[in-house]
mmCIF file of C-alpha atoms in Angstrom:
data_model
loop_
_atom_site.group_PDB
_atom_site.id
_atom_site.type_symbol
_atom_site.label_atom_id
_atom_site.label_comp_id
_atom_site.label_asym_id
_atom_site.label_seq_id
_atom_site.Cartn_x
_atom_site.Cartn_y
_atom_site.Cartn_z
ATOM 1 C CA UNK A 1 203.180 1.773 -103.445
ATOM 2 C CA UNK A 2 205.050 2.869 -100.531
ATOM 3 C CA UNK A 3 204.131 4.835 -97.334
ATOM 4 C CA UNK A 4 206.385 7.046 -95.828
ATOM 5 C CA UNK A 5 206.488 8.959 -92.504
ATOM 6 C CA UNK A 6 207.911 12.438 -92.068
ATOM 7 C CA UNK A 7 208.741 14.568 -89.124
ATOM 8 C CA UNK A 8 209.207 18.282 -88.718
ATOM 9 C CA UNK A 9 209.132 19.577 -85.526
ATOM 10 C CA UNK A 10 206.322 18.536 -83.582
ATOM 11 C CA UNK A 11 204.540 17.652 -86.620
ATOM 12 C CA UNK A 12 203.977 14.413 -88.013
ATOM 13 C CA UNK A 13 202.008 13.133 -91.194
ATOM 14 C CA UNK A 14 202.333 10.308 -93.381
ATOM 15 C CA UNK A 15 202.455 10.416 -97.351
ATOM 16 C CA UNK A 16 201.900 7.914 -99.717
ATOM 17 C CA UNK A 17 204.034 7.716 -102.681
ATOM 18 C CA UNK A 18 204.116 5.398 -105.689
ATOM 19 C CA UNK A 19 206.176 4.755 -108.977
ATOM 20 C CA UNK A 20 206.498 8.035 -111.170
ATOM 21 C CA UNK A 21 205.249 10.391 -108.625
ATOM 22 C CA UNK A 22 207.804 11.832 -107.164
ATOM 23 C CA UNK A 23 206.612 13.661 -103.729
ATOM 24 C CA UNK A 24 208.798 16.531 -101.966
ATOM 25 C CA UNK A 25 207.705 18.709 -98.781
ATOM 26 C CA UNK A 26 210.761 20.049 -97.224
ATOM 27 C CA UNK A 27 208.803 22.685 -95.276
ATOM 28 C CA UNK A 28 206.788 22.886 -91.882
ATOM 29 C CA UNK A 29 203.761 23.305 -93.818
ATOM 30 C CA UNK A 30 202.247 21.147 -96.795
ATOM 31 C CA UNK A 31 202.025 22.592 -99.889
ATOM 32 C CA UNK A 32 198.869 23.977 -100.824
ATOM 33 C CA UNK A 33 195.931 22.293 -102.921
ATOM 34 C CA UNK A 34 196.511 23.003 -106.693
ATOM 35 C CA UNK A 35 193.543 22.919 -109.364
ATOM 36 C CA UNK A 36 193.542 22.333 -113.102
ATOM 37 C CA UNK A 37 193.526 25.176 -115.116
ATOM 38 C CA UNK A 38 195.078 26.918 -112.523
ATOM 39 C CA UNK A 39 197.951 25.437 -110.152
ATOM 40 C CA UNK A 40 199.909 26.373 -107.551
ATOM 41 C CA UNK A 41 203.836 27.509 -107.764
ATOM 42 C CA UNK A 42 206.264 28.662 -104.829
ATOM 43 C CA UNK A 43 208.874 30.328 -107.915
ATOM 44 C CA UNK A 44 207.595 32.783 -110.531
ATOM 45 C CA UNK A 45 209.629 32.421 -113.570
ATOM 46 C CA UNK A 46 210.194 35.791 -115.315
ATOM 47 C CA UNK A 47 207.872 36.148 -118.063
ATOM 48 C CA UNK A 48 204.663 33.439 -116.854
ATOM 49 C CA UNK A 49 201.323 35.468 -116.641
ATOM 50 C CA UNK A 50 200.296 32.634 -113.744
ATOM 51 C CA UNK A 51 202.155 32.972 -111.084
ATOM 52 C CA UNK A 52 201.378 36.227 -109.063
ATOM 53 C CA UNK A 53 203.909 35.262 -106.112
ATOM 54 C CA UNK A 54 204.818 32.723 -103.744
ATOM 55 C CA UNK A 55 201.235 29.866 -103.276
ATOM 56 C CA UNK A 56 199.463 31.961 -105.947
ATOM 57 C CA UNK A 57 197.298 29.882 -108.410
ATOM 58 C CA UNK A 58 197.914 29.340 -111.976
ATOM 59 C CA UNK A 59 194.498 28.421 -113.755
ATOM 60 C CA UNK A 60 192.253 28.176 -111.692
ATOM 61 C CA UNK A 61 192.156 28.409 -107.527
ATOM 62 C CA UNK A 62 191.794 30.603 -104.301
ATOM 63 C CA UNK A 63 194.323 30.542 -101.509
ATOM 64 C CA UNK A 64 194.189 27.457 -98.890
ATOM 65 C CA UNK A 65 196.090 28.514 -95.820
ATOM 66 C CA UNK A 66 198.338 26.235 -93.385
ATOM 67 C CA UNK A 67 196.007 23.967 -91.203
ATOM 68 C CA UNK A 68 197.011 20.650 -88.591
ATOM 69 C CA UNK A 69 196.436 17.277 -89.466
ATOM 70 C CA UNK A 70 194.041 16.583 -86.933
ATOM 71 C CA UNK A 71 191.007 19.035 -87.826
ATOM 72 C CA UNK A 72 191.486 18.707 -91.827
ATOM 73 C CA UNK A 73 191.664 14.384 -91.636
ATOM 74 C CA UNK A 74 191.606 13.161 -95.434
ATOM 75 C CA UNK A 75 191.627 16.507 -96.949
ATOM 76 C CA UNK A 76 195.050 17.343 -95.889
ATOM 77 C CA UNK A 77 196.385 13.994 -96.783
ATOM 78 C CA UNK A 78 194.957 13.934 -99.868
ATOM 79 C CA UNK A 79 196.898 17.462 -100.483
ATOM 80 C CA UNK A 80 199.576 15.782 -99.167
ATOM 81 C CA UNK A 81 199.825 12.887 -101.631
ATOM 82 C CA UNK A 82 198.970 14.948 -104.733
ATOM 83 C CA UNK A 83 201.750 17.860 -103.740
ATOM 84 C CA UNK A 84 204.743 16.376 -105.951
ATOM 85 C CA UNK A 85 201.965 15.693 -108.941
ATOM 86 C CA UNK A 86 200.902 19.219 -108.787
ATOM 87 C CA UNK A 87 204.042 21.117 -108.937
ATOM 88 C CA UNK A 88 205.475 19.011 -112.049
ATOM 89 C CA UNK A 89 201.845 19.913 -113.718
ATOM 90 C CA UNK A 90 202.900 23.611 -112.610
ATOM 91 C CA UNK A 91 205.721 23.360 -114.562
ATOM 92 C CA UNK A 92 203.692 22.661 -117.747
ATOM 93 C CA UNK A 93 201.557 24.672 -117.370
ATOM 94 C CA UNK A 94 203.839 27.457 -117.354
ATOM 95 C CA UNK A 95 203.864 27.148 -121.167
ATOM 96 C CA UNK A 96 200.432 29.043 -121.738
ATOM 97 C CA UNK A 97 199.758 32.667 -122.213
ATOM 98 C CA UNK A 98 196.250 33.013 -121.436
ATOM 99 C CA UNK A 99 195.521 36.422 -123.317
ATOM 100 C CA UNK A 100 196.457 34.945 -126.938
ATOM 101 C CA UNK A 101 194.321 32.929 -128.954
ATOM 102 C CA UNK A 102 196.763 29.945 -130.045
ATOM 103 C CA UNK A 103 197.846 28.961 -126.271
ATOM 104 C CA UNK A 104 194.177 29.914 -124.656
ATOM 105 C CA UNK A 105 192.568 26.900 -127.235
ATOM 106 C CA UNK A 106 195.551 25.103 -126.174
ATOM 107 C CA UNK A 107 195.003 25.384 -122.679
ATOM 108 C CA UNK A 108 190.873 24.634 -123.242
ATOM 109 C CA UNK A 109 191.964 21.436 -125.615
ATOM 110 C CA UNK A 110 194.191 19.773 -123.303
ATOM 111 C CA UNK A 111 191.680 20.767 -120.287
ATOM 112 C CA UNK A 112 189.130 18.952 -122.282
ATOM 113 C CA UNK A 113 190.949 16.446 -123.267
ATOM 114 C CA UNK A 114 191.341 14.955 -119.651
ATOM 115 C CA UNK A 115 188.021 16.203 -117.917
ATOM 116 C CA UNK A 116 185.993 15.120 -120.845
ATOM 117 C CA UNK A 117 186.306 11.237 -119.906
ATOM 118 C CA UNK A 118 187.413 12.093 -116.219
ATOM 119 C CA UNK A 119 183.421 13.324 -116.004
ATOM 120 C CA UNK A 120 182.389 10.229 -118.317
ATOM 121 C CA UNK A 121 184.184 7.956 -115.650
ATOM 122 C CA UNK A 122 182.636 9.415 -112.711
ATOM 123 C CA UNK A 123 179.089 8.740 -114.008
ATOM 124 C CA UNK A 124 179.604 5.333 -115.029
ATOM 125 C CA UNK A 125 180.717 4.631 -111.700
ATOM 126 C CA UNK A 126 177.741 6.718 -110.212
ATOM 127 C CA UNK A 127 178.602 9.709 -109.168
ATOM 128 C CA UNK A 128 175.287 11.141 -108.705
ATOM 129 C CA UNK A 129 174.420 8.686 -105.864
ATOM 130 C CA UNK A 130 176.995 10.162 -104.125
ATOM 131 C CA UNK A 131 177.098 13.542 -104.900
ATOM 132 C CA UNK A 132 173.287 15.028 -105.310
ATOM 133 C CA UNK A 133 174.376 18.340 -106.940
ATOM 134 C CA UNK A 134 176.412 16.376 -109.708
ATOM 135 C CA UNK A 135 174.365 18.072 -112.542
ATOM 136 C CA UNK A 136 175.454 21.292 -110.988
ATOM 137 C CA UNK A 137 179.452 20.225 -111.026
ATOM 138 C CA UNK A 138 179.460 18.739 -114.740
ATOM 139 C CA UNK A 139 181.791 21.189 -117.197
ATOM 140 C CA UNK A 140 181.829 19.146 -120.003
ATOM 141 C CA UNK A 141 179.439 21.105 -121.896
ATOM 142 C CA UNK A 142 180.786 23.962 -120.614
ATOM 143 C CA UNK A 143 184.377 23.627 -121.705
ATOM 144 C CA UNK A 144 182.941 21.783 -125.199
ATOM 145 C CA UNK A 145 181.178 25.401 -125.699
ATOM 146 C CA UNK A 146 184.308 27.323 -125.393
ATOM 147 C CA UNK A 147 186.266 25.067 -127.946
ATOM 148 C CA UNK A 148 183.496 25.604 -130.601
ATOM 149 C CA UNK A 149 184.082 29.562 -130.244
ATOM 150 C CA UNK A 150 187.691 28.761 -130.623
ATOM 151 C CA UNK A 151 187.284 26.462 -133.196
ATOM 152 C CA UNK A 152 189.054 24.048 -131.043
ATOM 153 C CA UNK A 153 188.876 20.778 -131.077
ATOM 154 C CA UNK A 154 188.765 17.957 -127.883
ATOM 155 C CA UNK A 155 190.606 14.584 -127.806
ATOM 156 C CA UNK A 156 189.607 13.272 -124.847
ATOM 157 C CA UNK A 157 192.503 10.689 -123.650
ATOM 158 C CA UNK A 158 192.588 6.888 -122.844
ATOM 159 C CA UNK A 159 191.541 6.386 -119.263
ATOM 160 C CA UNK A 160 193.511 3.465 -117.831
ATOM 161 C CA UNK A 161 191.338 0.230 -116.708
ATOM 162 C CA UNK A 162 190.953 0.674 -113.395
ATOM 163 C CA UNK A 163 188.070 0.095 -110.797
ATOM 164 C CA UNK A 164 184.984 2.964 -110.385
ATOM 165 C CA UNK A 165 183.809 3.185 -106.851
ATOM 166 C CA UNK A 166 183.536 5.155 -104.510
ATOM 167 C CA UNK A 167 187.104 5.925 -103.490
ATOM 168 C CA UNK A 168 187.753 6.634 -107.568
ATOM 169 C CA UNK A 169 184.604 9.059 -107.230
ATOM 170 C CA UNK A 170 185.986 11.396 -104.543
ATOM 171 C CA UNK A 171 189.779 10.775 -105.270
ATOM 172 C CA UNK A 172 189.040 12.051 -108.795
ATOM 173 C CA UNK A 173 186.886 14.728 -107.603
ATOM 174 C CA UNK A 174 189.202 16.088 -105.239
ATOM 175 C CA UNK A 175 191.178 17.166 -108.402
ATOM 176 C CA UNK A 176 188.346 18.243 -110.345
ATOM 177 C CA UNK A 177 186.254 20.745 -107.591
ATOM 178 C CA UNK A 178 189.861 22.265 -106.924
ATOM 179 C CA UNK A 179 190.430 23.077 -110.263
ATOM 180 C CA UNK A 180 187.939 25.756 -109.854
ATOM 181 C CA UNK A 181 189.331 27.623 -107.009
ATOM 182 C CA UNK A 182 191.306 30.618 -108.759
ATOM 183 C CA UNK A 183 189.361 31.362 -111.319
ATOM 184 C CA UNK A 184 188.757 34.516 -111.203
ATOM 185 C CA UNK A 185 192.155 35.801 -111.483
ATOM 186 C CA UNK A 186 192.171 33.486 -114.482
ATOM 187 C CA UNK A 187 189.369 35.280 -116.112
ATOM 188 C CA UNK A 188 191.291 38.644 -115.379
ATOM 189 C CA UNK A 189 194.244 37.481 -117.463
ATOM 190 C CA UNK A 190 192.032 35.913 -120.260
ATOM 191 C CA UNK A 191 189.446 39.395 -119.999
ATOM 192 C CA UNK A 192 193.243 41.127 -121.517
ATOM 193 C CA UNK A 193 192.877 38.967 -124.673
ATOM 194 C CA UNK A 194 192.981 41.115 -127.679
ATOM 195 C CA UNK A 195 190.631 38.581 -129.392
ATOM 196 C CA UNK A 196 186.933 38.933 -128.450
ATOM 197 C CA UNK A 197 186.170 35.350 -129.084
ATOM 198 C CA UNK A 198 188.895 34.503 -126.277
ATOM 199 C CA UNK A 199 187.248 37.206 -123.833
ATOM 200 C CA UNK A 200 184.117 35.137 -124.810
ATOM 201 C CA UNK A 201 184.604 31.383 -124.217
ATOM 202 C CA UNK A 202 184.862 31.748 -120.236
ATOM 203 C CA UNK A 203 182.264 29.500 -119.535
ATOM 204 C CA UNK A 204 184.661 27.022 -118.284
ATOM 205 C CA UNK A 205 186.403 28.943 -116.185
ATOM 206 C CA UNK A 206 183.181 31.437 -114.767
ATOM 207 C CA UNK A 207 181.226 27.855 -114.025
ATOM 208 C CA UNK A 208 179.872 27.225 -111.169
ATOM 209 C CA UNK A 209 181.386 30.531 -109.900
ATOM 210 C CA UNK A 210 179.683 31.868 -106.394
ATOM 211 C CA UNK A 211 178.149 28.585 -105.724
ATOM 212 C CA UNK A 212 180.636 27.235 -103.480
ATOM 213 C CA UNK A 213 180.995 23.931 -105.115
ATOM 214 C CA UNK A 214 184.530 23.624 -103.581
ATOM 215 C CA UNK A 215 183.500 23.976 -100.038
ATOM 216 C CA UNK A 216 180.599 21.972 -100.444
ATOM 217 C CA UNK A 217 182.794 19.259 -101.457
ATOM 218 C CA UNK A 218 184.813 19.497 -99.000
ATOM 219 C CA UNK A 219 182.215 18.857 -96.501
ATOM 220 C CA UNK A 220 180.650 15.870 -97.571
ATOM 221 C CA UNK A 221 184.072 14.292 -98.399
ATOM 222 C CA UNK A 222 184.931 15.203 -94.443
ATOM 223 C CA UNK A 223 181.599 13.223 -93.345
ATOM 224 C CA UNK A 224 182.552 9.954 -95.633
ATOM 225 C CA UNK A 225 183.179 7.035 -93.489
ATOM 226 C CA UNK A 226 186.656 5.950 -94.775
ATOM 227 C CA UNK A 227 189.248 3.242 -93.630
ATOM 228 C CA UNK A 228 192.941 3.773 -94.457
ATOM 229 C CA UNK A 229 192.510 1.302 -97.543
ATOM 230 C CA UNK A 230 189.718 3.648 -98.344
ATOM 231 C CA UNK A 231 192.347 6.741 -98.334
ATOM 232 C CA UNK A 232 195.048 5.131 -100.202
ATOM 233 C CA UNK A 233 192.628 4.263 -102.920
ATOM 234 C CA UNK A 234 191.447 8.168 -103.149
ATOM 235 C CA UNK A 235 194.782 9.287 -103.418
ATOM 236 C CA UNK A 236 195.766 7.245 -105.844
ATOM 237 C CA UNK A 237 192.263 8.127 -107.951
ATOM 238 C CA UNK A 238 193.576 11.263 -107.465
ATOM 239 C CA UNK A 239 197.286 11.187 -108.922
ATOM 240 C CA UNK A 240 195.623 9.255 -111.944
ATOM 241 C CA UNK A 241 193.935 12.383 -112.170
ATOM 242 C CA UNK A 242 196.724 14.371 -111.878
ATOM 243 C CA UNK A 243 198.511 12.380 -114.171
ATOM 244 C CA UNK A 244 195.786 12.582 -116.855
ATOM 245 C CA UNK A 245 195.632 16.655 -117.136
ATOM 246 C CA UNK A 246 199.938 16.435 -117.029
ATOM 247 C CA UNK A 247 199.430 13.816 -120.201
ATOM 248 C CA UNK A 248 197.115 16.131 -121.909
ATOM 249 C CA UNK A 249 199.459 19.382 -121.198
ATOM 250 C CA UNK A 250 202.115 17.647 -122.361
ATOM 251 C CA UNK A 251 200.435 16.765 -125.544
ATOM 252 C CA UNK A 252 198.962 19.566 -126.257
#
């Protein structure tokens, strides 16, 4: 692992960066937060049904505007670390088109196939002693509900051994409570399916939907006492995650 400090201007923030994830921010600003199911792109190639414009979501989040370092603490360095892991999971995820049947299973089966044991992890480590509302957050049976009116079928992948504590907890939830931001503009493309059954299994994208499970998030995870071991250790929770959905794209 190796920490890096960049300039621009009168701003200053350090990144962490590690072996296979590449990280690039040539801009004044970071990029933005990116979700699963729906990711962030600054390009919009020609024919992709995800990308409305420049830091539009793909699958599934809301905008996240420019903020400083010093009144967004962990959040913005978290965004910061995951930025290079997000766009090359943009770029797979380029390959779906939501409104037909074949690529929206796709897209649910390789969703599944790294939240299903992302969600398993997190409760074997404990997640609910951190996070009260956990019950509220879990999609498994959500997304397992969809595939079964797709006839699809989940493989959930291989988690590496690796600890589960708390800095895995909110590293890999970082990933998972954005992947919900976005949505809704998700469900528009999927509500132009000319299959009913695909207009039908929504209930992984529509959960939780209203309930501000994102912003909650972000609140406790601002209040967690955390030392800069504690940080690296989140981030790099969260490129596993990262790493886990771009597996599961990949193979899907």
């Amino acid at each position: 692992m190796e920490s890096t400090t960049k300039r621009d201007g009168a701003t200053r923030w350090t990144s962490i960066s590690r072996p296979g994830h590449r990280m690039e921010n040539t801009g004044s600003e970071p990029e933005p937060e990116s979700s699963i199911g729906v990711y962030w792109s600054r390009r919009a190639p020609a024919a992709a049904l995800f990308f409305v414009g420049p830091s539009m979501p793909l699958a599934a989040i809301s905008d996240d505007p420019p903020f400083a370092l010093s009144t967004e603490g962990i959040r913005h360095r978290l965004k910061l670390a995951t930025a290079g892991a997000h766009h090359a999971l943009d770029e797979r995820l380029c390959q779906f088109d939501l409104t037909t049947t074949v690529h929206y299973r796709r897209f649910l089966q390789a969703s599944a196939a790294a939240l299903l044991p992302l969600e398993a992890a997190l409760e074997q480590a404990g997640v609910a002693g951190h996070i009260d509302d956990w019950f509220l957050r879990r999609r498994s049976s959500a997304i397992m509900a969809d595939l079964g009116e797709l006839d699809g079928v989940a493989r959930p992948m291989s988690l590496p051994l690796a600890r589960r504590d708390r800095a895995f907890i909110f590293g890999t939830l970082y990933v998972l409570e954005g992947s919900r931001l976005g949505a809704a503009y998700l469900l528009r493309i999927v509500a132009a399916s000319a299959d009913p059954r695909v207009r039908r299994a929504t209930r992984y994208l529509r959960h939780g939907a209203g309930a501000g499970l994102w912003q909650s998030f972000l609140s406790q995870l601002s209040r967690e006492p955390t030392t800069a071991d504690d940080e690296i250790l989140m981030m790099e929770s969260a490129l596993d995650a990262f790493a886990l959905f771009a597996g599961a794209v990949a193979s899907a």
